[in-house]
PDB file of C-alpha atoms in Angstrom:
ATOM      1  CA  UNK A   1      11.841 -52.783  -3.682  1.00  0.00           C
ATOM      2  CA  UNK A   2      14.011 -50.785  -6.129  1.00  0.00           C
ATOM      3  CA  UNK A   3      13.806 -50.893  -9.912  1.00  0.00           C
ATOM      4  CA  UNK A   4      16.347 -53.659 -10.531  1.00  0.00           C
ATOM      5  CA  UNK A   5      16.554 -55.738 -13.727  1.00  0.00           C
ATOM      6  CA  UNK A   6      18.833 -56.806 -16.546  1.00  0.00           C
ATOM      7  CA  UNK A   7      18.061 -55.726 -20.105  1.00  0.00           C
ATOM      8  CA  UNK A   8      19.084 -58.223 -22.770  1.00  0.00           C
ATOM      9  CA  UNK A   9      19.256 -58.276 -26.549  1.00  0.00           C
ATOM     10  CA  UNK A  10      20.333 -61.025 -28.928  1.00  0.00           C
ATOM     11  CA  UNK A  11      21.257 -60.899 -32.581  1.00  0.00           C
ATOM     12  CA  UNK A  12      20.923 -64.113 -34.588  1.00  0.00           C
ATOM     13  CA  UNK A  13      22.826 -65.532 -37.537  1.00  0.00           C
ATOM     14  CA  UNK A  14      19.722 -66.735 -39.360  1.00  0.00           C
ATOM     15  CA  UNK A  15      16.010 -67.421 -38.869  1.00  0.00           C
ATOM     16  CA  UNK A  16      16.683 -70.146 -36.290  1.00  0.00           C
ATOM     17  CA  UNK A  17      16.102 -68.789 -32.787  1.00  0.00           C
ATOM     18  CA  UNK A  18      18.989 -71.007 -31.641  1.00  0.00           C
ATOM     19  CA  UNK A  19      21.468 -69.093 -33.844  1.00  0.00           C
ATOM     20  CA  UNK A  20      22.540 -66.465 -31.284  1.00  0.00           C
ATOM     21  CA  UNK A  21      25.635 -64.671 -32.567  1.00  0.00           C
ATOM     22  CA  UNK A  22      25.750 -61.667 -30.238  1.00  0.00           C
ATOM     23  CA  UNK A  23      24.347 -60.618 -26.868  1.00  0.00           C
ATOM     24  CA  UNK A  24      24.135 -57.322 -25.026  1.00  0.00           C
ATOM     25  CA  UNK A  25      23.394 -57.079 -21.295  1.00  0.00           C
ATOM     26  CA  UNK A  26      22.684 -54.000 -19.184  1.00  0.00           C
ATOM     27  CA  UNK A  27      22.292 -54.194 -15.396  1.00  0.00           C
ATOM     28  CA  UNK A  28      19.974 -51.658 -13.755  1.00  0.00           C
ATOM     29  CA  UNK A  29      19.962 -51.034 -10.021  1.00  0.00           C
ATOM     30  CA  UNK A  30      17.577 -48.565  -8.389  1.00  0.00           C
ATOM     31  CA  UNK A  31      16.647 -47.058 -11.784  1.00  0.00           C
ATOM     32  CA  UNK A  32      20.241 -46.488 -12.904  1.00  0.00           C
ATOM     33  CA  UNK A  33      22.509 -48.376 -15.285  1.00  0.00           C
ATOM     34  CA  UNK A  34      25.394 -49.712 -13.207  1.00  0.00           C
ATOM     35  CA  UNK A  35      27.038 -52.217 -15.579  1.00  0.00           C
ATOM     36  CA  UNK A  36      26.903 -53.269 -19.191  1.00  0.00           C
ATOM     37  CA  UNK A  37      28.617 -55.828 -21.352  1.00  0.00           C
ATOM     38  CA  UNK A  38      28.248 -57.622 -24.638  1.00  0.00           C
ATOM     39  CA  UNK A  39      30.073 -60.157 -26.744  1.00  0.00           C
ATOM     40  CA  UNK A  40      29.988 -62.252 -29.887  1.00  0.00           C
ATOM     41  CA  UNK A  41      28.809 -65.867 -29.764  1.00  0.00           C
ATOM     42  CA  UNK A  42      29.682 -68.751 -32.054  1.00  0.00           C
ATOM     43  CA  UNK A  43      26.208 -70.162 -32.827  1.00  0.00           C
ATOM     44  CA  UNK A  44      25.517 -73.830 -32.043  1.00  0.00           C
ATOM     45  CA  UNK A  45      26.393 -76.381 -34.715  1.00  0.00           C
ATOM     46  CA  UNK A  46      23.511 -76.851 -37.126  1.00  0.00           C
ATOM     47  CA  UNK A  47      22.385 -73.275 -36.461  1.00  0.00           C
ATOM     48  CA  UNK A  48      25.605 -71.560 -37.527  1.00  0.00           C
ATOM     49  CA  UNK A  49      24.935 -70.579 -41.144  1.00  0.00           C
ATOM     50  CA  UNK A  50      24.799 -66.821 -41.573  1.00  0.00           C
ATOM     51  CA  UNK A  51      21.881 -65.556 -43.638  1.00  0.00           C
ATOM     52  CA  UNK A  52      22.631 -62.569 -45.876  1.00  0.00           C
ATOM     53  CA  UNK A  53      19.520 -60.782 -44.592  1.00  0.00           C
ATOM     54  CA  UNK A  54      20.654 -61.102 -40.969  1.00  0.00           C
ATOM     55  CA  UNK A  55      24.154 -59.917 -41.863  1.00  0.00           C
ATOM     56  CA  UNK A  56      22.649 -56.823 -43.490  1.00  0.00           C
ATOM     57  CA  UNK A  57      20.699 -56.100 -40.305  1.00  0.00           C
ATOM     58  CA  UNK A  58      23.458 -56.449 -37.704  1.00  0.00           C
ATOM     59  CA  UNK A  59      26.703 -56.473 -39.697  1.00  0.00           C
ATOM     60  CA  UNK A  60      28.058 -59.627 -38.053  1.00  0.00           C
ATOM     61  CA  UNK A  61      29.777 -61.990 -40.506  1.00  0.00           C
ATOM     62  CA  UNK A  62      30.865 -65.613 -39.972  1.00  0.00           C
ATOM     63  CA  UNK A  63      34.528 -64.589 -39.672  1.00  0.00           C
ATOM     64  CA  UNK A  64      33.654 -62.311 -36.746  1.00  0.00           C
ATOM     65  CA  UNK A  65      32.581 -65.262 -34.565  1.00  0.00           C
ATOM     66  CA  UNK A  66      35.266 -67.828 -35.487  1.00  0.00           C
ATOM     67  CA  UNK A  67      37.203 -67.137 -32.294  1.00  0.00           C
ATOM     68  CA  UNK A  68      34.154 -66.366 -30.138  1.00  0.00           C
ATOM     69  CA  UNK A  69      32.985 -68.526 -27.257  1.00  0.00           C
ATOM     70  CA  UNK A  70      30.303 -71.059 -28.107  1.00  0.00           C
ATOM     71  CA  UNK A  71      26.846 -70.897 -26.567  1.00  0.00           C
ATOM     72  CA  UNK A  72      27.767 -73.641 -24.101  1.00  0.00           C
ATOM     73  CA  UNK A  73      30.992 -71.830 -23.171  1.00  0.00           C
ATOM     74  CA  UNK A  74      29.335 -68.462 -22.559  1.00  0.00           C
ATOM     75  CA  UNK A  75      25.993 -69.342 -20.918  1.00  0.00           C
ATOM     76  CA  UNK A  76      27.478 -69.227 -17.404  1.00  0.00           C
ATOM     77  CA  UNK A  77      28.928 -65.794 -18.141  1.00  0.00           C
ATOM     78  CA  UNK A  78      25.498 -64.544 -19.210  1.00  0.00           C
ATOM     79  CA  UNK A  79      23.834 -66.022 -16.118  1.00  0.00           C
ATOM     80  CA  UNK A  80      26.540 -64.659 -13.815  1.00  0.00           C
ATOM     81  CA  UNK A  81      25.882 -61.162 -15.152  1.00  0.00           C
ATOM     82  CA  UNK A  82      22.072 -61.383 -14.997  1.00  0.00           C
ATOM     83  CA  UNK A  83      21.939 -63.198 -11.654  1.00  0.00           C
ATOM     84  CA  UNK A  84      18.324 -63.805 -10.701  1.00  0.00           C
ATOM     85  CA  UNK A  85      17.063 -60.552 -12.250  1.00  0.00           C
ATOM     86  CA  UNK A  86      13.948 -60.251 -14.354  1.00  0.00           C
ATOM     87  CA  UNK A  87      15.157 -59.987 -17.959  1.00  0.00           C
ATOM     88  CA  UNK A  88      13.809 -57.042 -19.938  1.00  0.00           C
ATOM     89  CA  UNK A  89      13.830 -57.064 -23.736  1.00  0.00           C
ATOM     90  CA  UNK A  90      12.090 -55.300 -26.603  1.00  0.00           C
ATOM     91  CA  UNK A  91       9.835 -58.067 -27.918  1.00  0.00           C
ATOM     92  CA  UNK A  92      10.912 -60.252 -25.015  1.00  0.00           C
ATOM     93  CA  UNK A  93       9.316 -63.333 -26.556  1.00  0.00           C
ATOM     94  CA  UNK A  94      11.994 -63.282 -29.261  1.00  0.00           C
ATOM     95  CA  UNK A  95      14.976 -62.887 -26.941  1.00  0.00           C
ATOM     96  CA  UNK A  96      13.769 -65.401 -24.355  1.00  0.00           C
ATOM     97  CA  UNK A  97      13.073 -67.851 -27.180  1.00  0.00           C
ATOM     98  CA  UNK A  98      16.670 -67.408 -28.376  1.00  0.00           C
ATOM     99  CA  UNK A  99      17.854 -68.217 -24.861  1.00  0.00           C
ATOM    100  CA  UNK A 100      15.639 -71.280 -24.624  1.00  0.00           C
ATOM    101  CA  UNK A 101      16.324 -72.637 -28.128  1.00  0.00           C
ATOM    102  CA  UNK A 102      20.093 -72.142 -27.959  1.00  0.00           C
ATOM    103  CA  UNK A 103      20.076 -74.081 -24.691  1.00  0.00           C
ATOM    104  CA  UNK A 104      18.000 -76.841 -26.267  1.00  0.00           C
ATOM    105  CA  UNK A 105      20.335 -76.993 -29.280  1.00  0.00           C
ATOM    106  CA  UNK A 106      23.320 -77.521 -26.988  1.00  0.00           C
ATOM    107  CA  UNK A 107      21.658 -79.882 -24.505  1.00  0.00           C
ATOM    108  CA  UNK A 108      21.657 -77.361 -21.666  1.00  0.00           C
ATOM    109  CA  UNK A 109      18.845 -76.524 -19.282  1.00  0.00           C
ATOM    110  CA  UNK A 110      17.590 -72.995 -19.848  1.00  0.00           C
ATOM    111  CA  UNK A 111      17.926 -70.844 -16.736  1.00  0.00           C
ATOM    112  CA  UNK A 112      14.446 -70.084 -15.313  1.00  0.00           C
ATOM    113  CA  UNK A 113      14.307 -66.374 -16.040  1.00  0.00           C
ATOM    114  CA  UNK A 114      11.138 -64.320 -15.879  1.00  0.00           C
ATOM    115  CA  UNK A 115      10.851 -61.449 -18.345  1.00  0.00           C
ATOM    116  CA  UNK A 116       9.154 -58.139 -18.991  1.00  0.00           C
ATOM    117  CA  UNK A 117       8.614 -56.897 -22.537  1.00  0.00           C
ATOM    118  CA  UNK A 118       9.661 -53.284 -23.102  1.00  0.00           C
ATOM    119  CA  UNK A 119       7.682 -53.260 -26.349  1.00  0.00           C
ATOM    120  CA  UNK A 120       4.484 -53.938 -24.386  1.00  0.00           C
ATOM    121  CA  UNK A 121       5.573 -51.368 -21.786  1.00  0.00           C
ATOM    122  CA  UNK A 122       6.167 -48.757 -24.510  1.00  0.00           C
ATOM    123  CA  UNK A 123       2.731 -49.395 -26.039  1.00  0.00           C
ATOM    124  CA  UNK A 124       1.123 -48.670 -22.665  1.00  0.00           C
ATOM    125  CA  UNK A 125       3.331 -45.654 -21.902  1.00  0.00           C
ATOM    126  CA  UNK A 126       3.698 -43.643 -25.116  1.00  0.00           C
ATOM    127  CA  UNK A 127       1.493 -42.609 -28.017  1.00  0.00           C
ATOM    128  CA  UNK A 128       3.566 -43.322 -31.119  1.00  0.00           C
ATOM    129  CA  UNK A 129       2.979 -44.205 -34.761  1.00  0.00           C
ATOM    130  CA  UNK A 130       5.370 -47.131 -34.345  1.00  0.00           C
ATOM    131  CA  UNK A 131       6.832 -48.804 -31.275  1.00  0.00           C
ATOM    132  CA  UNK A 132      10.018 -50.002 -32.970  1.00  0.00           C
ATOM    133  CA  UNK A 133      12.931 -49.768 -30.579  1.00  0.00           C
ATOM    134  CA  UNK A 134      14.502 -46.551 -31.964  1.00  0.00           C
ATOM    135  CA  UNK A 135      11.204 -44.652 -31.749  1.00  0.00           C
ATOM    136  CA  UNK A 136      10.237 -46.000 -28.331  1.00  0.00           C
ATOM    137  CA  UNK A 137      13.738 -45.263 -27.012  1.00  0.00           C
ATOM    138  CA  UNK A 138      13.540 -41.708 -28.364  1.00  0.00           C
ATOM    139  CA  UNK A 139      10.245 -41.230 -26.520  1.00  0.00           C
ATOM    140  CA  UNK A 140      12.066 -42.374 -23.376  1.00  0.00           C
ATOM    141  CA  UNK A 141      14.770 -39.753 -23.913  1.00  0.00           C
ATOM    142  CA  UNK A 142      17.373 -42.147 -25.303  1.00  0.00           C
ATOM    143  CA  UNK A 143      18.648 -40.530 -28.489  1.00  0.00           C
ATOM    144  CA  UNK A 144      20.216 -42.019 -31.571  1.00  0.00           C
ATOM    145  CA  UNK A 145      22.062 -45.283 -31.123  1.00  0.00           C
ATOM    146  CA  UNK A 146      23.455 -48.123 -33.232  1.00  0.00           C
ATOM    147  CA  UNK A 147      20.246 -50.108 -33.702  1.00  0.00           C
ATOM    148  CA  UNK A 148      20.902 -53.872 -34.029  1.00  0.00           C
ATOM    149  CA  UNK A 149      24.093 -53.599 -32.022  1.00  0.00           C
ATOM    150  CA  UNK A 150      23.093 -55.923 -29.171  1.00  0.00           C
ATOM    151  CA  UNK A 151      24.556 -53.790 -26.389  1.00  0.00           C
ATOM    152  CA  UNK A 152      23.117 -50.542 -27.755  1.00  0.00           C
ATOM    153  CA  UNK A 153      19.707 -52.188 -28.123  1.00  0.00           C
ATOM    154  CA  UNK A 154      19.827 -53.511 -24.552  1.00  0.00           C
ATOM    155  CA  UNK A 155      20.734 -50.031 -23.314  1.00  0.00           C
ATOM    156  CA  UNK A 156      17.809 -48.501 -25.212  1.00  0.00           C
ATOM    157  CA  UNK A 157      15.476 -51.144 -23.840  1.00  0.00           C
ATOM    158  CA  UNK A 158      16.642 -50.415 -20.292  1.00  0.00           C
ATOM    159  CA  UNK A 159      15.951 -46.719 -20.766  1.00  0.00           C
ATOM    160  CA  UNK A 160      12.370 -47.393 -21.874  1.00  0.00           C
ATOM    161  CA  UNK A 161      11.644 -49.341 -18.688  1.00  0.00           C
ATOM    162  CA  UNK A 162      13.389 -46.778 -16.460  1.00  0.00           C
ATOM    163  CA  UNK A 163      11.379 -43.945 -18.047  1.00  0.00           C
ATOM    164  CA  UNK A 164       8.102 -45.875 -17.940  1.00  0.00           C
ATOM    165  CA  UNK A 165       8.577 -46.659 -14.247  1.00  0.00           C
ATOM    166  CA  UNK A 166       9.253 -42.986 -13.535  1.00  0.00           C
ATOM    167  CA  UNK A 167       6.119 -41.935 -15.413  1.00  0.00           C
ATOM    168  CA  UNK A 168       4.030 -44.579 -13.663  1.00  0.00           C
ATOM    169  CA  UNK A 169       5.535 -43.599 -10.283  1.00  0.00           C
ATOM    170  CA  UNK A 170       6.465 -47.200  -9.436  1.00  0.00           C
ATOM    171  CA  UNK A 171       9.716 -48.564  -8.079  1.00  0.00           C
ATOM    172  CA  UNK A 172      10.055 -52.142  -9.314  1.00  0.00           C
ATOM    173  CA  UNK A 173       9.389 -54.193 -12.443  1.00  0.00           C
ATOM    174  CA  UNK A 174       6.517 -56.165 -10.913  1.00  0.00           C
ATOM    175  CA  UNK A 175       4.751 -52.953  -9.910  1.00  0.00           C
ATOM    176  CA  UNK A 176       5.386 -51.494 -13.376  1.00  0.00           C
ATOM    177  CA  UNK A 177       3.868 -54.557 -15.017  1.00  0.00           C
ATOM    178  CA  UNK A 178       0.865 -54.391 -12.693  1.00  0.00           C
ATOM    179  CA  UNK A 179       0.367 -50.644 -13.241  1.00  0.00           C
ATOM    180  CA  UNK A 180       0.411 -51.015 -17.020  1.00  0.00           C
ATOM    181  CA  UNK A 181      -1.369 -54.365 -17.277  1.00  0.00           C
ATOM    182  CA  UNK A 182       1.738 -56.008 -18.735  1.00  0.00           C
ATOM    183  CA  UNK A 183       2.347 -59.421 -17.226  1.00  0.00           C
ATOM    184  CA  UNK A 184       5.797 -60.675 -16.397  1.00  0.00           C
ATOM    185  CA  UNK A 185       6.421 -63.935 -18.221  1.00  0.00           C
ATOM    186  CA  UNK A 186       6.595 -67.217 -16.383  1.00  0.00           C
ATOM    187  CA  UNK A 187      10.060 -68.710 -15.860  1.00  0.00           C
ATOM    188  CA  UNK A 188      11.650 -70.308 -18.912  1.00  0.00           C
ATOM    189  CA  UNK A 189      11.368 -74.055 -19.191  1.00  0.00           C
ATOM    190  CA  UNK A 190      13.760 -75.974 -21.429  1.00  0.00           C
ATOM    191  CA  UNK A 191      12.444 -79.229 -22.841  1.00  0.00           C
ATOM    192  CA  UNK A 192      15.471 -81.444 -23.315  1.00  0.00           C
ATOM    193  CA  UNK A 193      15.235 -84.513 -25.487  1.00  0.00           C
ATOM    194  CA  UNK A 194      15.422 -87.704 -23.413  1.00  0.00           C
ATOM    195  CA  UNK A 195      18.677 -89.593 -23.794  1.00  0.00           C
ATOM    196  CA  UNK A 196      18.503 -92.597 -26.094  1.00  0.00           C
ATOM    197  CA  UNK A 197      20.081 -95.774 -24.698  1.00  0.00           C
TER     198      UNK A 197
END
């Protein structure tokens, strides 16, 4: 089986994991990037305040997302791009939690994606003082990039997994996880609130 996956990165408007305001997606087929996309998201109501700290990190302001698709409007687009791939993210717990919580906030079922954490992969592959995305990506041969731009971060994340698989001499994400002792996450489960009569 070839090394196929989709790398994903979210930026959030505030400390709420439901406050997705940007996503980047990178499709990898047989160890090569074949497609990439990213867009702004209008965060769900109640999670749409922009925190000054978050703005300083990613540079996205409230006026940037006024005309953007809402979470509910763009979820199908995200799922159409990712298909049934394993999602790869740097600190995957964060990004998969954004996916789950934004779905919960909008009353949608979270798609049942499995994930692999490129941060955990980097820790098992490289010897670094820090495994922050820019340093891990540099170790993987991915040079300077616009950190906290969702698409650039997803591209860097993809490169880490591609490089780690090459070094481990494996050809798919499950084999990479097994070789490094990094488990793929179980499928996402979205706990929707029961309807009140």
